[in-house]
């Protein structure tokens, strides 16, 4: 999943892509895709990692995209990260399919709000932005909306594409574990 996302991100000349992780296998994938790395000394959770990453970019605009959105397209990501027209405080949010979680976060200034990813984070970010008087733009896109968390998400992934590194990997697992592996959770 991460590799598909990084391959897409590496095609964008308008941004610098960083991967923050503590896992050497993640670093290997990042290096293959030609992106930069921020090493977290030990994994302390997603929001703590994002907060750690934010410290590397004081005063700059930042975007956070989780590594489990393999169908995110370059056009969708550009919609999320496009420059703001003036120096206003702005947050852009790309929700998951259920509009509960957040699969893309853009902050026109890194200090605007803290990382709050997780269950119901989309509403949490909307509430925080409203309370702080920060402008919000919502980015609705099918690729960013599909994060892979459940067997149903895998089924949706297979319905939408048969290409990419994630699909290749899952097909290899299916050959190893049998076709029923790929059909788990089927209705």
CSV table of C-alpha atoms in Angstrom, one decimal:
chain,number,residue,atom,x,y,z
A,1,UNK,CA,0.0,0.0,0.0
A,2,UNK,CA,2.7,2.4,1.0
A,3,UNK,CA,4.7,1.7,-2.1
A,4,UNK,CA,1.7,2.5,-4.4
A,5,UNK,CA,1.2,5.8,-2.6
A,6,UNK,CA,4.9,6.7,-2.7
A,7,UNK,CA,5.1,5.9,-6.4
A,8,UNK,CA,2.2,8.3,-7.0
A,9,UNK,CA,3.7,11.0,-4.7
A,10,UNK,CA,7.1,10.7,-6.4
A,11,UNK,CA,5.5,11.9,-9.7
A,12,UNK,CA,4.5,15.3,-8.2
A,13,UNK,CA,7.1,17.9,-8.8
A,14,UNK,CA,5.3,20.5,-6.7
A,15,UNK,CA,6.1,19.0,-3.4
A,16,UNK,CA,8.8,17.3,-1.3
A,17,UNK,CA,7.7,13.9,0.0
A,18,UNK,CA,8.9,12.7,3.4
A,19,UNK,CA,8.2,9.4,5.1
A,20,UNK,CA,8.3,9.3,8.9
A,21,UNK,CA,8.8,5.8,10.4
A,22,UNK,CA,10.9,3.7,12.8
A,23,UNK,CA,10.8,0.6,10.6
A,24,UNK,CA,13.7,-0.2,8.4
A,25,UNK,CA,11.5,-2.0,5.8
A,26,UNK,CA,9.5,1.2,5.5
A,27,UNK,CA,12.8,3.1,4.9
A,28,UNK,CA,13.7,0.6,2.1
A,29,UNK,CA,10.4,1.2,0.4
A,30,UNK,CA,10.9,5.0,0.7
A,31,UNK,CA,14.4,4.8,-0.7
A,32,UNK,CA,13.2,2.8,-3.7
A,33,UNK,CA,10.6,5.4,-4.4
A,34,UNK,CA,13.2,8.3,-4.0
A,35,UNK,CA,11.5,10.0,-1.1
A,36,UNK,CA,13.1,11.5,2.0
A,37,UNK,CA,13.1,10.0,5.4
A,38,UNK,CA,12.5,11.2,9.0
A,39,UNK,CA,13.6,8.5,11.4
A,40,UNK,CA,11.4,8.1,14.5
A,41,UNK,CA,13.6,6.6,17.2
A,42,UNK,CA,10.8,4.3,18.3
A,43,UNK,CA,7.2,3.9,17.3
A,44,UNK,CA,4.9,5.7,19.7
A,45,UNK,CA,1.7,5.9,17.8
A,46,UNK,CA,0.4,7.6,14.7
A,47,UNK,CA,-0.4,11.0,16.2
A,48,UNK,CA,2.8,11.2,18.1
A,49,UNK,CA,4.7,10.4,14.9
A,50,UNK,CA,2.9,13.2,13.1
A,51,UNK,CA,3.6,15.6,15.9
A,52,UNK,CA,7.3,14.6,15.7
A,53,UNK,CA,7.3,15.2,12.0
A,54,UNK,CA,5.6,18.6,12.3
A,55,UNK,CA,8.6,19.8,14.4
A,56,UNK,CA,10.8,19.4,11.3
A,57,UNK,CA,8.7,22.0,9.3
A,58,UNK,CA,8.1,25.0,11.5
A,59,UNK,CA,6.0,27.7,9.8
A,60,UNK,CA,5.6,25.7,6.6
A,61,UNK,CA,2.5,24.2,5.0
A,62,UNK,CA,2.3,20.5,5.5
A,63,UNK,CA,0.1,17.6,4.4
A,64,UNK,CA,-0.3,14.2,6.0
A,65,UNK,CA,-1.5,11.2,4.0
A,66,UNK,CA,-1.6,7.8,5.7
A,67,UNK,CA,0.2,5.0,3.9
A,68,UNK,CA,-2.9,2.8,3.6
A,69,UNK,CA,-4.5,4.6,0.6
A,70,UNK,CA,-3.0,2.8,-2.4
A,71,UNK,CA,-5.6,4.2,-4.9
A,72,UNK,CA,-4.9,7.9,-4.2
A,73,UNK,CA,-4.2,9.6,-7.5
A,74,UNK,CA,-1.8,12.4,-8.3
A,75,UNK,CA,-4.8,14.6,-9.2
A,76,UNK,CA,-6.5,13.9,-5.8
A,77,UNK,CA,-3.3,14.6,-3.9
A,78,UNK,CA,-2.8,17.8,-5.8
A,79,UNK,CA,-6.3,18.9,-4.9
A,80,UNK,CA,-5.4,18.3,-1.2
A,81,UNK,CA,-2.0,20.1,-1.3
A,82,UNK,CA,-2.7,22.9,-3.8
A,83,UNK,CA,-1.3,26.3,-2.6
A,84,UNK,CA,-3.6,28.7,-0.9
A,85,UNK,CA,-4.3,31.9,-2.7
A,86,UNK,CA,-3.4,34.1,0.2
A,87,UNK,CA,-1.6,33.6,3.5
A,88,UNK,CA,-4.9,32.7,5.3
A,89,UNK,CA,-5.1,30.0,7.9
A,90,UNK,CA,-6.6,27.0,6.0
A,91,UNK,CA,-7.2,23.3,6.7
A,92,UNK,CA,-8.1,20.9,3.9
A,93,UNK,CA,-9.5,17.5,4.9
A,94,UNK,CA,-10.0,14.4,2.8
A,95,UNK,CA,-12.4,12.0,4.7
A,96,UNK,CA,-12.6,8.2,4.5
A,97,UNK,CA,-15.5,6.5,2.7
A,98,UNK,CA,-17.7,6.8,5.8
A,99,UNK,CA,-16.8,10.4,6.5
A,100,UNK,CA,-15.6,9.5,9.9
A,101,UNK,CA,-11.8,9.1,9.7
A,102,UNK,CA,-9.4,11.4,7.9
A,103,UNK,CA,-7.2,10.2,5.0
A,104,UNK,CA,-5.7,13.5,4.1
A,105,UNK,CA,-4.8,16.6,6.1
A,106,UNK,CA,-3.4,19.8,4.7
A,107,UNK,CA,-2.4,22.7,7.0
A,108,UNK,CA,-1.5,26.0,5.4
A,109,UNK,CA,0.7,26.5,8.5
A,110,UNK,CA,2.0,23.6,10.4
A,111,UNK,CA,1.1,25.1,13.8
A,112,UNK,CA,-2.6,25.5,13.1
A,113,UNK,CA,-3.7,22.3,14.9
A,114,UNK,CA,-2.4,19.2,16.5
A,115,UNK,CA,-2.5,15.8,14.9
A,116,UNK,CA,-5.8,14.0,15.9
A,117,UNK,CA,-6.1,11.1,13.5
A,118,UNK,CA,-8.2,8.1,14.5
A,119,UNK,CA,-11.8,7.1,14.9
A,120,UNK,CA,-14.1,10.1,14.1
A,121,UNK,CA,-11.1,12.3,13.4
A,122,UNK,CA,-12.9,14.0,10.5
A,123,UNK,CA,-15.5,15.6,12.8
A,124,UNK,CA,-12.8,16.3,15.3
A,125,UNK,CA,-10.8,18.3,12.8
A,126,UNK,CA,-13.9,20.2,11.6
A,127,UNK,CA,-14.8,21.1,15.2
A,128,UNK,CA,-11.2,22.2,16.0
A,129,UNK,CA,-11.0,24.3,12.9
A,130,UNK,CA,-14.4,26.0,13.7
A,131,UNK,CA,-13.4,26.7,17.3
A,132,UNK,CA,-10.2,28.3,16.2
A,133,UNK,CA,-11.7,30.2,13.3
A,134,UNK,CA,-9.7,28.4,10.7
A,135,UNK,CA,-11.0,28.1,7.2
A,136,UNK,CA,-11.9,24.6,6.0
A,137,UNK,CA,-12.0,23.0,2.6
A,138,UNK,CA,-13.2,19.5,2.1
A,139,UNK,CA,-11.6,17.2,-0.5
A,140,UNK,CA,-13.9,14.3,-1.5
A,141,UNK,CA,-12.1,11.7,-3.7
A,142,UNK,CA,-12.5,8.0,-4.2
A,143,UNK,CA,-8.8,7.2,-4.1
A,144,UNK,CA,-8.1,9.1,-0.9
A,145,UNK,CA,-11.3,7.8,0.7
A,146,UNK,CA,-10.4,4.1,0.4
A,147,UNK,CA,-8.1,3.3,3.3
A,148,UNK,CA,-7.4,-0.4,3.9
A,149,UNK,CA,-8.5,-1.3,7.4
A,150,UNK,CA,-10.9,-4.2,7.0
A,151,UNK,CA,-11.6,-7.2,4.7
A,152,UNK,CA,-14.4,-5.1,3.1
A,153,UNK,CA,-11.8,-2.5,2.2
A,154,UNK,CA,-9.7,-5.1,0.5
A,155,UNK,CA,-12.8,-6.3,-1.5
A,156,UNK,CA,-13.4,-2.7,-2.5
A,157,UNK,CA,-9.8,-2.4,-3.6
A,158,UNK,CA,-10.1,-5.5,-5.8
A,159,UNK,CA,-13.3,-4.1,-7.3
A,160,UNK,CA,-11.6,-0.8,-8.2
A,161,UNK,CA,-8.3,-2.1,-9.7
A,162,UNK,CA,-6.2,-5.1,-10.6
A,163,UNK,CA,-3.0,-3.0,-10.8
A,164,UNK,CA,-0.3,-1.8,-8.4
A,165,UNK,CA,2.1,-3.2,-5.9
A,166,UNK,CA,-0.6,-3.8,-3.3
A,167,UNK,CA,-2.6,-6.0,-5.7
A,168,UNK,CA,0.5,-7.9,-6.7
A,169,UNK,CA,1.3,-8.6,-3.0
A,170,UNK,CA,-2.2,-9.7,-2.2
A,171,UNK,CA,-2.3,-12.0,-5.2
A,172,UNK,CA,0.9,-13.6,-4.0
A,173,UNK,CA,-0.6,-14.1,-0.5
A,174,UNK,CA,-3.7,-15.6,-2.2
A,175,UNK,CA,-1.5,-18.1,-4.0
A,176,UNK,CA,0.2,-19.0,-0.8
A,177,UNK,CA,-2.9,-19.2,1.4
A,178,UNK,CA,-5.4,-20.2,-1.2
A,179,UNK,CA,-8.2,-18.3,-3.0
A,180,UNK,CA,-10.3,-18.2,0.2
A,181,UNK,CA,-7.8,-15.8,1.6
A,182,UNK,CA,-8.7,-13.2,-1.0
A,183,UNK,CA,-12.5,-13.9,-0.5
A,184,UNK,CA,-12.6,-13.4,3.2
A,185,UNK,CA,-15.3,-11.1,4.2
A,186,UNK,CA,-17.1,-11.5,0.9
A,187,UNK,CA,-20.8,-10.9,1.2
